[in-house]
XYZ file of C-alpha atoms in Angstrom:
561
model
C 109.702 -121.361 135.884
C 108.590 -117.901 136.987
C 112.025 -117.242 138.519
C 113.655 -117.776 135.119
C 111.381 -115.303 133.311
C 113.491 -112.125 133.894
C 116.738 -113.815 132.808
C 115.052 -115.364 129.753
C 113.523 -112.021 128.796
C 116.810 -110.135 129.157
C 118.506 -112.814 127.079
C 115.802 -112.325 124.477
C 116.467 -108.570 124.518
C 120.228 -108.501 124.422
C 121.018 -111.818 122.713
C 119.658 -111.058 119.231
C 121.174 -107.575 119.257
C 124.593 -108.967 120.252
C 124.361 -111.770 117.671
C 123.201 -109.310 115.028
C 126.017 -106.854 115.743
C 128.563 -109.676 115.578
C 127.003 -110.765 112.297
C 127.602 -107.282 110.894
C 130.994 -106.468 112.429
C 132.672 -109.621 111.073
C 131.543 -109.035 107.440
C 132.566 -105.378 107.788
C 136.137 -106.687 108.142
C 135.751 -109.085 105.243
C 134.842 -112.262 107.148
C 131.736 -114.014 105.811
C 132.652 -117.495 104.540
C 129.245 -118.000 102.899
C 130.108 -115.164 100.475
C 133.766 -116.047 100.053
C 135.167 -113.867 102.837
C 137.647 -116.135 104.650
C 140.097 -113.587 106.066
C 140.091 -110.359 108.029
C 140.607 -107.282 105.873
C 140.016 -103.534 105.800
C 138.977 -103.694 102.152
C 135.205 -103.268 102.900
C 135.965 -100.038 104.777
C 138.106 -98.710 101.917
C 135.326 -99.525 99.446
C 132.733 -97.921 101.730
C 134.729 -94.680 101.971
C 135.022 -94.674 98.170
C 131.247 -94.981 97.713
C 129.952 -91.733 96.155
C 127.613 -89.697 98.339
C 128.063 -91.697 101.536
C 129.484 -88.756 103.503
C 126.562 -86.629 102.352
C 124.224 -89.414 103.465
C 125.836 -89.433 106.925
C 125.459 -85.656 107.149
C 121.794 -85.941 106.208
C 121.225 -88.555 108.924
C 122.809 -86.262 111.511
C 120.955 -83.108 110.508
C 117.521 -84.700 110.104
C 117.956 -86.732 113.310
C 118.991 -83.761 115.447
C 116.368 -81.456 113.914
C 113.496 -83.929 114.383
C 114.514 -84.795 117.965
C 115.059 -81.197 119.053
C 111.789 -79.981 117.512
C 109.804 -82.886 118.958
C 111.287 -82.352 122.429
C 110.687 -78.593 122.428
C 107.062 -78.995 121.304
C 106.340 -81.797 123.796
C 107.981 -80.087 126.794
C 106.614 -76.676 125.841
C 103.067 -77.976 125.520
C 103.124 -79.787 128.872
C 104.654 -76.736 130.586
C 102.155 -74.310 129.051
C 98.974 -76.395 129.211
C 99.381 -78.702 132.199
C 96.082 -78.944 134.052
C 94.032 -77.312 131.277
C 91.186 -78.804 129.214
C 93.391 -78.976 126.155
C 95.951 -81.006 128.111
C 93.243 -83.522 128.973
C 91.981 -83.691 125.386
C 95.480 -84.230 123.991
C 96.106 -86.933 126.587
C 93.087 -88.855 125.307
C 94.229 -88.423 121.689
C 97.692 -89.875 122.254
C 96.644 -93.505 121.855
C 95.276 -93.189 118.285
C 98.237 -90.999 117.292
C 100.681 -93.593 118.594
C 98.749 -96.319 116.789
C 99.365 -94.924 113.307
C 102.447 -96.639 111.797
C 105.382 -94.498 110.684
C 104.974 -95.472 107.027
C 101.284 -94.506 107.077
C 102.155 -91.105 108.585
C 104.730 -90.555 105.851
C 102.305 -91.560 103.071
C 99.519 -89.403 104.503
C 101.869 -86.425 104.840
C 103.027 -86.910 101.249
C 99.378 -86.911 100.092
C 98.892 -83.657 101.988
C 101.963 -81.511 101.221
C 103.014 -82.678 97.747
C 102.733 -80.041 94.974
C 99.554 -81.794 93.794
C 98.571 -82.748 97.355
C 95.350 -82.043 99.168
C 96.612 -78.828 100.854
C 97.574 -77.387 97.469
C 94.198 -78.400 95.981
C 92.232 -76.808 98.839
C 94.123 -73.523 98.383
C 93.879 -73.460 94.570
C 93.038 -71.571 92.530
C 91.257 -69.056 94.806
C 94.330 -68.335 96.994
C 97.295 -69.389 94.845
C 96.031 -68.945 91.288
C 97.447 -72.400 90.401
C 95.608 -74.311 87.664
C 98.329 -76.966 87.575
C 100.562 -78.292 90.391
C 103.521 -75.959 91.103
C 106.974 -77.077 89.993
C 108.426 -77.390 93.513
C 110.449 -80.130 95.165
C 108.624 -80.699 98.467
C 108.674 -84.475 98.875
C 112.237 -85.884 98.673
C 113.651 -82.357 99.130
C 117.434 -82.232 99.305
C 117.551 -80.916 102.900
C 115.227 -83.592 104.269
C 112.703 -81.052 105.606
C 109.661 -83.166 104.712
C 111.312 -86.143 106.443
C 111.857 -84.012 109.558
C 108.199 -82.936 109.446
C 107.034 -86.556 109.253
C 109.283 -87.573 112.137
C 108.029 -84.686 114.287
C 104.390 -85.664 113.639
C 105.157 -89.201 114.822
C 107.638 -88.592 117.656
C 105.873 -85.780 119.548
C 103.081 -88.149 120.730
C 105.715 -90.669 121.883
C 107.575 -88.022 123.912
C 104.299 -86.677 125.316
C 103.438 -90.184 126.496
C 106.877 -90.549 128.112
C 106.559 -87.148 129.844
C 103.044 -87.837 131.113
C 104.114 -91.255 132.418
C 107.056 -89.660 134.227
C 104.796 -86.969 135.717
C 102.767 -89.706 137.430
C 105.823 -90.561 139.535
C 106.310 -87.026 140.899
C 104.336 -84.802 143.296
C 103.583 -82.439 140.428
C 100.452 -80.758 141.765
C 102.029 -79.997 145.138
C 105.232 -78.640 143.588
C 103.316 -76.463 141.120
C 101.000 -75.149 143.839
C 104.009 -74.188 145.975
C 105.686 -72.423 143.064
C 102.481 -70.574 142.105
C 101.943 -69.367 145.691
C 105.444 -67.876 145.498
C 104.317 -65.789 142.537
C 105.782 -67.717 139.590
C 103.888 -67.806 136.298
C 102.463 -71.137 135.113
C 105.226 -71.893 132.604
C 108.002 -70.651 134.879
C 106.637 -72.731 137.776
C 106.668 -75.870 135.617
C 110.088 -75.091 134.172
C 111.756 -74.364 137.496
C 110.010 -76.907 139.734
C 109.286 -79.860 137.409
C 111.578 -79.759 134.356
C 114.848 -80.569 136.213
C 113.150 -83.623 137.758
C 111.315 -84.787 134.665
C 114.142 -84.618 132.129
C 116.308 -87.239 133.796
C 113.355 -89.639 133.554
C 112.717 -89.046 129.857
C 116.391 -89.083 128.848
C 116.246 -92.639 127.478
C 113.106 -92.012 125.379
C 114.822 -88.904 123.961
C 117.901 -90.956 123.030
C 115.601 -93.566 121.454
C 113.938 -90.856 119.353
C 117.359 -89.547 118.266
C 118.584 -93.039 117.321
C 115.373 -93.834 115.446
C 115.278 -90.501 113.601
C 118.842 -91.014 112.373
C 118.299 -94.576 111.185
C 114.683 -94.810 110.006
C 114.323 -96.435 106.582
C 110.625 -96.620 105.632
C 109.934 -92.910 106.231
C 113.202 -92.016 104.474
C 112.113 -94.010 101.413
C 108.769 -92.180 101.266
C 109.765 -88.637 102.292
C 113.572 -88.346 102.382
C 116.094 -87.125 99.813
C 117.095 -89.593 97.128
C 120.457 -88.542 95.667
C 121.746 -89.543 98.114
C 119.298 -90.430 100.848
C 120.008 -90.622 104.589
C 122.661 -93.169 105.566
C 120.229 -95.936 106.618
C 118.499 -95.799 103.235
C 121.853 -95.998 101.418
C 122.813 -99.015 103.563
C 119.556 -100.688 102.592
C 120.368 -100.029 98.931
C 123.767 -101.682 99.370
C 122.225 -104.717 101.106
C 119.799 -105.118 98.187
C 122.512 -104.779 95.510
C 122.577 -107.811 93.153
C 126.382 -107.831 93.506
C 126.857 -109.976 96.635
C 130.276 -108.444 97.332
C 128.436 -105.235 98.214
C 127.204 -106.995 101.377
C 130.668 -106.404 102.873
C 130.455 -102.702 102.061
C 126.917 -102.573 103.481
C 128.137 -104.219 106.695
C 130.894 -101.614 107.063
C 128.327 -98.863 106.465
C 126.002 -100.442 109.060
C 128.786 -100.367 111.665
C 129.354 -96.729 110.690
C 125.657 -96.095 111.367
C 126.068 -97.451 114.910
C 129.146 -95.286 115.500
C 127.309 -92.271 114.094
C 124.359 -92.803 116.447
C 126.673 -93.273 119.438
C 128.527 -90.081 118.519
C 125.216 -88.216 118.163
C 124.039 -89.422 121.586
C 127.384 -88.307 123.076
C 126.986 -84.877 121.475
C 123.391 -84.647 122.726
C 124.603 -85.566 126.232
C 127.242 -82.840 126.020
C 124.512 -80.427 124.995
C 122.474 -81.507 128.021
C 125.394 -80.713 130.343
C 125.925 -77.284 128.746
C 122.188 -76.517 128.869
C 122.104 -77.661 132.501
C 124.843 -75.203 133.437
C 123.086 -72.390 131.586
C 119.720 -73.221 133.176
C 121.122 -73.104 136.711
C 121.400 -69.330 136.386
C 117.782 -69.109 135.210
C 116.559 -71.466 137.924
C 118.029 -69.333 140.716
C 117.578 -65.796 139.337
C 114.325 -65.315 141.259
C 112.420 -63.877 138.291
C 108.734 -64.899 138.341
C 107.909 -64.612 134.588
C 104.244 -63.980 135.319
C 103.537 -62.959 131.711
C 104.202 -66.137 129.706
C 101.924 -65.744 126.686
C 104.984 -65.480 124.432
C 105.688 -69.137 125.274
C 102.162 -70.432 125.839
C 100.690 -69.458 122.467
C 103.490 -70.623 120.113
C 103.687 -74.144 121.606
C 99.892 -74.433 121.741
C 99.637 -73.377 118.096
C 102.493 -75.743 117.141
C 100.812 -78.748 118.756
C 97.423 -77.808 117.310
C 99.017 -77.555 113.859
C 100.665 -80.936 114.361
C 97.375 -82.576 115.337
C 95.635 -80.938 112.375
C 98.298 -82.204 109.979
C 98.028 -85.712 111.438
C 94.234 -85.732 111.073
C 94.342 -84.225 107.568
C 96.949 -86.788 106.484
C 94.743 -89.645 107.622
C 91.738 -88.098 105.893
C 93.741 -87.646 102.671
C 94.579 -91.363 102.680
C 90.926 -92.243 103.163
C 89.811 -89.882 100.365
C 92.294 -91.233 97.832
C 91.293 -94.830 98.616
C 87.697 -94.112 97.494
C 88.368 -91.382 94.917
C 87.199 -91.829 91.347
C 88.067 -88.910 89.072
C 90.001 -86.233 91.014
C 91.573 -83.553 88.850
C 93.826 -80.732 90.030
C 92.909 -78.208 91.459
C 89.601 -79.677 92.662
C 89.456 -79.800 96.452
C 87.382 -82.988 96.464
C 87.016 -85.909 94.028
C 84.521 -85.483 91.179
C 83.362 -89.076 91.606
C 83.562 -91.666 94.343
C 84.244 -95.337 93.862
C 85.016 -98.505 95.777
C 86.480 -100.129 92.663
C 90.065 -99.899 93.996
C 89.051 -101.722 97.177
C 87.270 -104.412 95.123
C 90.249 -104.788 92.779
C 92.742 -105.087 95.656
C 90.670 -107.384 97.875
C 92.499 -110.518 96.715
C 96.059 -109.038 96.717
C 95.413 -107.623 100.208
C 94.405 -110.927 101.757
C 97.900 -112.423 102.182
C 99.600 -109.287 103.610
C 96.646 -108.715 105.946
C 96.728 -112.312 107.157
C 100.496 -112.244 107.761
C 100.251 -108.853 109.472
C 97.417 -109.811 111.833
C 98.715 -113.263 112.771
C 102.254 -111.986 113.368
C 101.047 -109.016 115.401
C 98.746 -111.150 117.541
C 101.411 -113.818 118.160
C 104.204 -111.367 119.006
C 101.903 -109.318 121.254
C 100.671 -112.368 123.176
C 104.259 -113.570 123.643
C 105.404 -110.118 124.758
C 102.523 -109.796 127.225
C 103.241 -113.250 128.657
C 106.932 -112.493 129.170
C 106.324 -109.042 130.664
C 103.626 -110.278 133.052
C 105.871 -113.157 134.119
C 108.747 -110.742 134.773
C 106.598 -108.319 136.769
C 104.996 -111.084 138.828
C 108.401 -112.618 139.512
C 109.673 -109.197 140.561
C 106.743 -108.833 143.007
C 106.995 -112.303 144.527
C 110.775 -112.049 145.034
C 110.560 -108.485 146.370
C 112.984 -107.130 143.755
C 113.427 -103.441 142.993
C 114.992 -103.137 139.520
C 117.404 -100.268 139.052
C 118.136 -97.959 136.152
C 120.247 -100.638 134.421
C 117.046 -102.620 133.718
C 115.638 -99.663 131.787
C 118.837 -99.465 129.727
C 118.453 -103.160 128.859
C 114.823 -102.600 127.863
C 115.856 -99.775 125.556
C 118.672 -101.707 123.846
C 116.625 -102.710 120.747
C 115.357 -99.117 120.502
C 118.777 -97.450 120.869
C 120.725 -99.639 118.449
C 119.831 -98.833 114.811
C 117.755 -101.651 113.320
C 119.746 -101.651 110.100
C 122.911 -102.350 112.117
C 121.944 -105.706 113.597
C 119.072 -107.143 111.522
C 121.435 -108.212 108.722
C 123.477 -110.165 111.287
C 120.264 -111.718 112.598
C 119.365 -112.733 109.047
C 122.679 -114.574 108.695
C 121.936 -116.325 111.995
C 118.447 -117.305 110.801
C 119.830 -118.618 107.512
C 122.289 -120.790 109.459
C 119.369 -122.178 111.487
C 117.236 -122.715 108.388
C 114.582 -120.306 109.701
C 115.019 -117.498 107.184
C 111.690 -116.551 105.625
C 109.679 -118.590 108.153
C 106.752 -117.257 110.134
C 108.478 -118.190 113.402
C 111.459 -116.000 112.489
C 109.123 -113.126 111.651
C 107.405 -113.370 115.045
C 110.788 -113.475 116.769
C 111.956 -110.353 114.870
C 108.768 -108.430 115.729
C 108.918 -109.560 119.357
C 112.262 -107.758 119.725
C 110.518 -104.413 119.213
C 107.075 -105.179 120.639
C 108.378 -106.351 124.011
C 110.096 -103.057 125.065
C 106.938 -101.031 124.406
C 104.703 -103.507 126.244
C 107.084 -103.473 129.209
C 107.297 -99.664 129.325
C 103.499 -99.290 129.148
C 102.644 -102.004 131.678
C 105.433 -101.769 134.277
C 104.246 -98.636 136.088
C 100.537 -99.612 136.471
C 101.548 -103.094 137.631
C 103.992 -101.781 140.242
C 101.508 -99.105 141.360
C 98.776 -101.650 142.156
C 97.964 -101.629 145.845
C 99.491 -104.870 147.160
C 96.933 -105.014 149.956
C 94.536 -106.607 147.445
C 97.011 -109.454 146.910
C 97.682 -109.726 150.629
C 93.956 -109.984 151.305
C 93.636 -112.790 148.758
C 96.530 -114.677 150.349
C 95.065 -114.207 153.844
C 91.803 -115.718 152.593
C 93.661 -118.897 151.645
C 94.223 -118.349 147.943
C 97.583 -119.295 146.436
C 99.858 -116.838 144.576
C 98.702 -118.219 141.223
C 95.028 -117.745 142.092
C 95.742 -114.200 143.299
C 97.508 -113.495 140.003
C 94.740 -114.859 137.766
C 91.651 -113.916 139.758
C 92.615 -110.616 141.427
C 95.511 -108.880 139.680
C 94.689 -109.557 136.033
C 91.012 -108.518 136.287
C 91.971 -105.355 138.183
C 94.631 -104.418 135.615
C 92.640 -105.346 132.529
C 92.632 -101.759 131.224
C 96.455 -101.191 131.208
C 97.008 -104.762 129.968
C 94.713 -104.221 126.992
C 96.268 -100.811 126.337
C 99.744 -102.374 126.346
C 98.450 -105.098 124.009
C 97.076 -102.470 121.631
C 100.437 -100.634 121.647
C 102.260 -103.910 120.991
C 99.901 -104.777 118.134
C 100.432 -101.328 116.588
C 104.223 -101.606 116.917
C 104.172 -104.985 115.162
C 101.946 -103.748 112.334
C 104.342 -100.854 111.683
C 107.553 -102.921 111.509
C 109.265 -102.595 108.131
C 112.941 -103.558 108.367
C 112.430 -106.583 110.683
C 109.852 -107.912 108.201
C 112.127 -107.367 105.211
C 115.111 -109.111 106.816
C 113.361 -111.906 108.748
C 110.664 -112.506 106.133
C 113.180 -112.755 103.326
C 110.620 -111.328 100.875
C 108.394 -114.409 101.287
C 106.179 -113.018 104.058
C 104.789 -109.655 102.930
C 102.927 -107.513 105.441
C 100.685 -104.556 104.839
C 103.586 -102.243 105.817
C 106.158 -103.698 103.411
C 103.579 -103.601 100.611
C 102.629 -99.983 101.380
C 106.283 -98.856 101.381
C 106.978 -100.761 98.153
C 103.993 -99.121 96.466
C 104.807 -95.627 97.761
C 106.890 -94.828 94.689
C 104.363 -96.266 92.227
C 102.450 -93.017 91.705
C 99.016 -94.670 91.875
C 97.561 -92.791 94.826
C 94.371 -94.830 94.928
C 96.281 -98.079 95.420
C 98.690 -96.481 97.915
C 95.713 -94.967 99.756
C 94.055 -98.381 100.111
C 97.196 -99.997 101.541
C 98.013 -97.055 103.828
C 94.419 -96.817 105.083
C 94.339 -100.561 105.802
C 97.685 -100.257 107.591
C 96.296 -97.465 109.785
C 92.930 -99.104 110.394
C 94.342 -102.281 111.982
C 95.999 -100.582 115.010
C 93.025 -98.238 115.432
C 90.675 -101.229 115.628
C 92.962 -102.723 118.285
C 92.826 -99.495 120.310
C 89.057 -99.235 120.067
C 88.836 -102.836 121.253
C 91.177 -101.979 124.148
C 88.779 -99.190 125.131
C 85.560 -101.120 124.497
C 86.359 -104.294 126.470
C 86.981 -102.522 129.831
C 83.854 -100.439 129.230
C 81.868 -103.625 128.619
C 83.341 -105.191 131.730
C 82.511 -102.026 133.614
C 78.821 -102.519 132.972
C 79.059 -106.016 134.449
C 81.477 -105.269 137.326
C 81.237 -101.565 138.130
C 83.189 -101.749 141.377
C 86.073 -103.622 139.725
C 86.533 -101.142 136.887
C 86.463 -98.177 139.232
C 89.561 -99.663 140.893
C 91.456 -100.147 137.629
C 90.942 -96.604 136.362
C-alpha cells in the first residue's frame, strides 16, 4: 500500500484540478446539458465580452496582482538581505508562524477596522493631530485603484515569502558564502545580493508565482477591501456564478477560463521580467563594487517590515477591541464602555460554523498528514530522489486560480450526489491543505539523519517499527508545525467552502466574509476574532506539545530541534 501512496497523492492533486477545468471549459463553450446547453457555441464568450466593466475588472486583477507580488517580494528579499544574522532576523523568524496562521479574510477585516475613515488609526490621531470631529469623507476601503486590497495582500504574502526564503536558505552554504564575500570587502547587503540572491531566487520562483496567481484571483479579500464598480475579475466571476439567471453560468465559465489565461499571461510576463532583470544584474554582479555603505537599503526595508508587523498587530487588536466594545463614538481612541453582550448574543449562531470549521480542518489536516508521511516514507524506502517536476505538481492547486476549477468540481460533486456534504467539504479543503503540509514537512523529513533508522534496523526492528517508534517521535516538532499550518489553511478557505458546501455547511470564514458588508463592527469583530483565534490555538498547541515532551525526553527533543 505504501508504494501506491505517491501515485494516489499526485492523482489527488492533479485529478480534481483537471476535472474542474474540464467542468468549466465545456460550459464556457455552451455545453452543460443540465442547464440546457447541448451544443458547442461561442455565444458565452460573446456575452462575456459584452458584459459591462469586465475589461476594467481584468485590468484591476493585473495591476493589484503585480503590485502586491512585487512589493511583497522586494520587502521579503530586502529584509533578509539587510538583516540576515541579526537579532531582528531571529525575532521575525519566530513571529512568522502566528502571522501565517491568520486567515486572509481576518487580515482584510482587521485592516479595514484600522484604516477606514472611522477606523482605529483615524480615531487615535483625532482630533489632536487631524482636527477631525467626524470621520473624513474619503474613499479608503473599496478605493477604485485597489490600493487597500494591495496593502492587505502585502501584509499576508510577505510572511509566506519570508518562510519560503528562509526554507531555501537552509539548503545553501549561506554562512560560508557570506563570510567569503565579507572578507573580500563587500558590504552586508551587497554580499547577500551578489553571493546568495542568484542561488536563492531559482528556489523561490514557484512560491512567487503562487503569490502572483493568488493575488490576481483572490475573492474573499477582494470582497472586503477591493473596488466594487467593478471589482477585480475573480469577484465579478463570483457575482456571475451567483446570478439567479442560470444562463449566466455559461458567461461565468467563460470568464473563469479568461481568469486562467490572464494568470498564465501574467506569469509569462513575470518570467520575461526575470530574464531582463537577470541580464541587468549580471553587470552589477561583476562590476567589483563593494557597496560598503548600505544604510540607504538597510533602513527602508527594516522600516517597511516593522510597519507591516505593526499594522498586522494593530489590525488584530482592532478586531479584539470591537468584539468587546460597548459605546465607542468617533473620535474616541478607545471604547467608552466594555461589554461581552455581543459574544453572549452570538454564542448560539457561532456554534454551527465553529463546529463545521473545526471538524473539517481536523479531518483534512489528518488526511493530508497521513498522505504526506506515506509519500515521504515511500520515497525513503525506495531510495527515490524526486525532481523539480514533483514541486510543480505540488504547486498545481496553488497556481491555478480557485475560481477557475471549483465550479467544475461542484458540477462533478452534484453528479455524484455529494454536493453540500461534509465529505465533499473535506475533499475540497484537502486540495489546498495538502500542498502546504508537504512543503513544510518535506525538508525536515529528508534532512533527518538516516543513521538513526539504520541503527533501528540493525537492532532487529522492522521498517514499520522504525517509522513509528524512531522517526515520528524525532520529527514531532515539524510534524506538529505542519499540522498547525494545515489547520490554519483549512480554517481560512472561502471559495472551496462556498462551492463544495453548497451554502449548507457554513464555516467561520464564510460567515465572516458574508457579514463584512453588514456594518455592525461588533458582530464582524466577534466572527473575525474567532476565525483568527482557532489557528493561533493550533500553533500554540504545536509549540506546547514538543515543549511538554521535552521535559519528559530531553535527549529526544534536542535531536528534533
